[in-house]
Coordinates of C-alpha atoms and ligand atoms in Angstrom, one line a residue:
M82 CA 115.2 -217.9 -49.0
K83 CA 111.5 -218.6 -48.8
P84 CA 109.7 -216.6 -46.0
K85 CA 108.7 -219.7 -44.1
L86 CA 112.2 -221.1 -44.2
R87 CA 113.7 -217.7 -43.2
F88 CA 111.3 -217.7 -40.2
L89 CA 112.4 -221.2 -39.2
V90 CA 116.1 -220.2 -39.4
L91 CA 115.4 -217.1 -37.3
V92 CA 113.6 -219.2 -34.6
L93 CA 116.4 -221.8 -34.6
M94 CA 119.1 -219.1 -34.3
S95 CA 117.4 -217.3 -31.4
V96 CA 117.0 -220.7 -29.6
C97 CA 120.7 -221.5 -30.1
C98 CA 121.8 -218.0 -29.1
S99 CA 119.7 -217.8 -26.0
I100 CA 121.2 -221.1 -24.9
A101 CA 124.7 -220.0 -25.7
E102 CA 124.2 -216.7 -23.8
S103 CA 122.4 -217.9 -20.6
K104 CA 124.9 -220.3 -19.1
C105 CA 123.6 -219.8 -15.5
N106 CA 120.5 -218.5 -13.9
K107 CA 121.6 -218.7 -10.2
G108 CA 124.7 -218.9 -8.2
C109 CA 125.3 -220.5 -4.8
D110 CA 126.0 -219.0 -1.3
L111 CA 129.6 -220.2 -1.0
A112 CA 132.6 -221.2 -3.0
L113 CA 136.3 -221.5 -2.0
A114 CA 139.3 -219.8 -3.7
S115 CA 142.5 -221.8 -3.4
Y116 CA 145.1 -219.0 -2.7
Y117 CA 148.7 -220.0 -3.2
M118 CA 150.6 -218.1 -0.5
W119 CA 153.6 -216.3 -1.8
K120 CA 156.4 -214.8 0.3
D121 CA 155.1 -212.0 2.6
S122 CA 151.5 -212.7 1.9
N123 CA 149.3 -213.1 5.0
L124 CA 145.7 -214.0 5.9
T125 CA 144.8 -210.4 6.9
F126 CA 145.8 -209.1 3.5
I127 CA 143.9 -211.9 1.7
A128 CA 140.8 -211.2 3.8
Q129 CA 140.9 -207.6 2.5
L130 CA 141.2 -208.7 -1.1
F131 CA 138.3 -211.2 -0.8
Q132 CA 135.8 -208.9 1.0
S133 CA 132.2 -209.6 0.1
N134 CA 128.9 -209.8 2.0
L135 CA 130.4 -212.7 3.9
N136 CA 132.5 -210.2 5.8
I137 CA 135.4 -212.5 6.3
D138 CA 138.5 -211.8 8.3
A139 CA 141.8 -213.6 9.0
D140 CA 140.1 -215.9 11.6
T141 CA 137.3 -216.9 9.2
I142 CA 140.0 -218.0 6.6
L143 CA 141.8 -219.8 9.4
S144 CA 138.7 -221.8 10.3
Y145 CA 138.6 -223.1 6.7
N146 CA 142.2 -224.3 6.9
K147 CA 142.6 -226.0 10.2
K148 CA 144.4 -228.9 8.7
T149 CA 147.1 -226.9 7.0
I150 CA 147.4 -223.5 8.8
N151 CA 148.0 -223.3 12.5
S152 CA 148.2 -219.6 13.1
K153 CA 147.1 -216.7 11.1
D154 CA 150.3 -214.9 11.8
S155 CA 152.7 -217.5 10.4
V156 CA 151.6 -219.0 7.2
Q157 CA 154.2 -220.8 5.1
Q158 CA 154.9 -219.8 1.6
G159 CA 153.5 -222.4 -0.8
V160 CA 150.6 -223.4 1.4
R161 CA 147.2 -223.1 -0.3
A162 CA 144.7 -221.2 1.8
H163 CA 141.0 -221.8 1.1
V164 CA 139.2 -218.5 1.1
P165 CA 135.3 -218.4 1.2
F166 CA 133.4 -216.2 -1.2
P167 CA 129.9 -216.0 -2.7
C168 CA 129.4 -217.5 -6.1
D169 CA 127.1 -215.4 -8.2
C170 CA 125.7 -215.8 -11.7
I171 CA 127.3 -212.9 -13.6
D172 CA 125.1 -211.4 -16.4
G173 CA 123.5 -214.8 -16.8
K174 CA 126.8 -215.9 -18.5
F175 CA 129.0 -217.6 -16.0
L176 CA 129.5 -218.2 -12.3
G177 CA 131.9 -215.9 -10.4
H178 CA 132.2 -213.0 -8.0
V179 CA 133.4 -209.4 -8.8
F180 CA 135.6 -208.1 -5.9
D181 CA 135.9 -204.4 -5.3
Y182 CA 139.7 -204.1 -5.1
T183 CA 141.4 -200.8 -4.0
V184 CA 144.3 -200.0 -6.3
Q185 CA 147.7 -199.5 -4.8
S186 CA 150.5 -197.5 -6.2
G187 CA 152.4 -199.3 -9.0
D188 CA 149.6 -201.8 -9.7
T189 CA 149.2 -203.2 -13.2
Y190 CA 146.6 -205.8 -14.4
E191 CA 149.4 -208.4 -14.4
K192 CA 150.4 -207.7 -10.9
V193 CA 146.8 -207.7 -9.6
A194 CA 146.1 -211.0 -11.4
Q195 CA 149.3 -212.9 -10.8
T196 CA 150.5 -211.6 -7.4
W197 CA 147.7 -210.0 -5.3
Y198 CA 145.0 -212.4 -6.5
A199 CA 147.4 -215.4 -7.0
N200 CA 146.1 -216.2 -10.5
L201 CA 142.6 -216.6 -9.3
T202 CA 141.7 -214.0 -11.9
T203 CA 143.4 -213.2 -15.3
Y204 CA 144.7 -210.2 -17.2
Q205 CA 141.8 -210.8 -19.7
L206 CA 139.1 -210.7 -17.1
L207 CA 140.6 -207.6 -15.5
R208 CA 140.7 -205.9 -18.9
Q209 CA 137.1 -207.0 -19.7
Y210 CA 135.6 -205.6 -16.5
N211 CA 137.6 -202.4 -16.1
S212 CA 137.7 -199.3 -18.3
Y213 CA 141.3 -198.4 -17.5
D214 CA 143.9 -198.4 -20.2
P215 CA 146.4 -201.1 -19.2
N216 CA 149.2 -198.4 -19.4
M217 CA 147.2 -195.9 -17.3
I218 CA 146.0 -197.6 -14.2
P219 CA 145.2 -194.9 -11.6
D220 CA 147.9 -194.7 -9.0
E221 CA 146.0 -195.0 -5.7
N222 CA 142.6 -195.2 -4.1
A223 CA 140.8 -196.1 -7.3
K224 CA 138.7 -199.2 -7.5
M225 CA 139.2 -202.2 -9.8
N226 CA 136.7 -204.9 -10.6
V227 CA 138.4 -208.2 -9.9
T228 CA 136.4 -211.2 -11.3
V229 CA 137.1 -214.7 -9.8
T230 CA 135.2 -217.5 -11.4
C231 CA 133.6 -220.4 -9.4
S232 CA 131.5 -223.5 -9.6
C233 CA 128.3 -224.7 -7.9
G234 CA 128.8 -228.3 -9.2
N235 CA 127.0 -230.2 -11.9
S236 CA 124.1 -232.4 -11.0
S237 CA 124.8 -234.6 -14.0
V238 CA 128.2 -235.4 -12.6
S239 CA 127.2 -235.9 -9.0
K240 CA 124.7 -234.6 -6.5
K241 CA 127.0 -235.5 -3.6
Y242 CA 129.0 -232.4 -3.4
G243 CA 127.9 -228.9 -2.5
L244 CA 131.0 -226.8 -2.0
F245 CA 133.5 -226.1 -4.8
I246 CA 137.1 -224.9 -4.9
T247 CA 138.5 -222.6 -7.7
Y248 CA 142.0 -223.9 -8.1
P249 CA 144.6 -222.1 -10.2
L250 CA 146.9 -224.6 -11.9
R251 CA 150.6 -224.2 -11.4
L252 CA 153.5 -225.7 -13.3
G253 CA 154.1 -229.2 -11.9
D254 CA 150.4 -229.8 -11.1
T255 CA 148.9 -233.1 -12.4
A256 CA 145.5 -234.6 -12.1
D257 CA 147.1 -237.5 -10.1
A258 CA 148.7 -235.2 -7.6
I259 CA 145.6 -233.2 -7.1
A260 CA 143.6 -236.4 -6.7
S261 CA 145.9 -237.7 -4.1
V262 CA 145.9 -234.5 -2.0
T263 CA 142.1 -234.1 -2.2
G264 CA 141.1 -237.7 -1.9
L265 CA 139.0 -237.4 -5.1
S266 CA 139.4 -239.7 -8.1
V267 CA 141.0 -238.6 -11.3
P268 CA 137.9 -239.4 -13.4
L269 CA 135.8 -237.2 -11.0
L270 CA 138.3 -234.3 -11.3
R271 CA 138.2 -234.7 -15.1
S272 CA 134.4 -234.8 -15.3
Y273 CA 134.1 -231.5 -13.5
N274 CA 136.7 -230.0 -15.9
P275 CA 136.0 -231.2 -19.4
G276 CA 138.6 -230.3 -21.9
I277 CA 141.1 -229.0 -19.4
Y278 CA 144.7 -230.4 -19.2
F279 CA 145.7 -230.5 -15.5
T280 CA 149.4 -230.2 -16.6
Q281 CA 148.9 -227.0 -18.5
G282 CA 150.4 -224.8 -15.7
S283 CA 147.8 -222.0 -15.9
G284 CA 144.1 -221.4 -15.9
V285 CA 141.8 -222.7 -13.1
V286 CA 140.0 -226.0 -12.4
Y287 CA 137.0 -226.6 -10.1
F288 CA 136.6 -229.5 -7.8
P289 CA 134.6 -230.4 -4.7
G290 CA 136.0 -229.2 -1.3
K291 CA 135.4 -232.6 0.1
G292 CA 137.9 -232.5 3.0
V293 CA 137.1 -228.9 3.7
T294 CA 133.4 -229.6 4.1
C295 CA 134.0 -232.5 6.5
L296 CA 136.5 -230.6 8.4
S297 CA 134.7 -227.4 8.9
N298 CA 131.0 -228.5 8.9
L299 CA 130.7 -227.1 12.4
E300 CA 132.4 -223.8 11.5
L301 CA 130.3 -223.7 8.4
N302 CA 127.1 -223.8 10.4
N303 CA 128.4 -221.3 12.9
F304 CA 129.4 -219.2 9.9
F305 CA 125.9 -219.1 8.6
F306 CA 124.3 -218.4 11.9
L307 CA 126.3 -215.2 12.0
F308 CA 124.6 -213.9 8.9
Ligands
NAG252 C1 150.4 -208.6 5.0 O1 150.7 -208.6 3.6 C2 150.7 -207.3 3.0 C3 151.0 -207.5 1.6 O2 152.2 -208.2 1.4 C4 151.7 -206.4 3.7 O3 151.6 -205.1 3.2 C5 151.4 -206.3 5.2 O4 152.3 -205.6 5.9 C6 151.3 -207.7 5.8 N1 150.9 -207.7 7.2 C7 151.5 -208.3 8.2 C8 151.0 -208.2 9.5 O5 152.5 -209.0 8.0
NAG253 C1 150.9 -216.7 -11.3 O1 151.3 -217.1 -12.6 C2 152.5 -216.6 -13.0 C3 152.8 -217.0 -14.5 O2 152.6 -218.3 -14.6 C4 153.6 -217.1 -12.1 O3 154.8 -216.5 -12.4 C5 153.2 -216.7 -10.6 O4 154.2 -217.2 -9.7 C6 151.9 -217.2 -10.3 N1 151.5 -216.6 -9.0 C7 151.2 -217.4 -7.9 C8 150.9 -216.7 -6.6 O5 151.2 -218.6 -8.0
NAG254 C1 133.4 -201.9 -12.4 O1 132.1 -202.4 -12.7 C2 131.0 -201.5 -12.5 C3 129.7 -202.2 -12.7 O2 129.7 -202.9 -13.9 C4 131.2 -200.3 -13.5 O3 130.1 -199.4 -13.3 C5 132.5 -199.6 -13.3 O4 132.8 -198.6 -14.2 C6 133.7 -200.7 -13.4 N1 134.9 -200.1 -13.0 C7 135.9 -199.8 -13.8 C8 137.1 -199.2 -13.3 O5 135.8 -200.0 -15.0
NAG255 C1 127.8 -231.2 -16.7 O1 128.2 -232.5 -16.9 C2 127.8 -233.0 -18.2 C3 128.2 -234.5 -18.3 O2 129.6 -234.6 -18.0 C4 128.3 -232.1 -19.3 O3 127.9 -232.6 -20.6 C5 127.8 -230.7 -19.1 O4 128.4 -229.8 -20.1 C6 128.2 -230.2 -17.7 N1 127.6 -228.9 -17.5 C7 128.4 -227.9 -17.1 C8 127.6 -226.6 -16.8 O5 129.6 -227.9 -16.9

C-alpha cells in the first residue's frame, strides 16, 4: 500500500471505530424498569434490588403504579410494576445502570437475571460485569454488578417523550398487545426498537412511559423536589 493510501485507510478506520465505540455521551435522570411480579415478590424487595441515588422505597414504586397497584402489601402475581432508576451512559457504549446487588445463598447468574431481576438483565451481562466463575458465585454478602439497560429516547423518532420503559419481552407478547395496553401505536413501538421481533419471547424493548408520565406528573415533581 502506498503511504498516502495507508494514511487515508487509518484515518477512515479510526473515524469508523470511534463512532462504533461511543454510542452515548450522556444518560438521563430517570428511566423505568418494567418488573413482572412473580409469586412471593413484593415492592419492598424490589426497592432493595433497584437501589440507586434515587433512594427509592416501596412507596416510591407505588406512586409510579397508581393505576395497577393499590397497596404495597398485596401485589398480584403477573402485574408489571414500573420501577424508577437513573439511566447512565456506561463506558460511552450504551445506556444502562449498574446495580450493586448483595448476593444471597444459592444465587447463580441465571437466578439473579431470570428471577430476582425478572429478566431486566441477562446471564451475558452478569458474566461480562462480574469476575466470578459461574460455578463459584460466593455464597453470601458478596456484591454483584447487575446491569439493566435503558433508553433516553431518540430525537429522530420523536421529541415528544421524555421517560422510557425497559420492558422484558415474555412469551405471548406481541407489538399489538403492547400497543393496546400502552396507548402507543405499533409503528412508534417499532421505530424505537429497530430489528426487534416483539414476539421473540426474550430480550428487552424500550418505549415511552406515556401513561405513567401523565399519571404521576405530580409525584414526579415531588420526587425531584426531594433530591
Ligand atoms: C418480599 O420478598 C422477598 C423475596 O421473595 C421475601 O424474602 C420477603 O420475605 C418478602 N417480604 C414480605 C413482607 O412479604
Ligand atoms: C425470565 O425468563 C425465563 C426464561 O424465558 C422464564 O422462565 C422466567 O419466567 C422469566 N422471569 C420472569 C420474572 O418473567
Ligand atoms: C463490579 O464492577 C466494579 C467496577 O467496574 C469492579 O471493580 C468490580 O470488581 C466488579 N465486581 C465483580 C464481582 O466483578
Ligand atoms: C434513532 O432513530 C433513527 C431513525 O429511525 C435510527 O436510524 C437511529 O439508529 C436511532 N438511533 C438510536 C440511538 O437508536
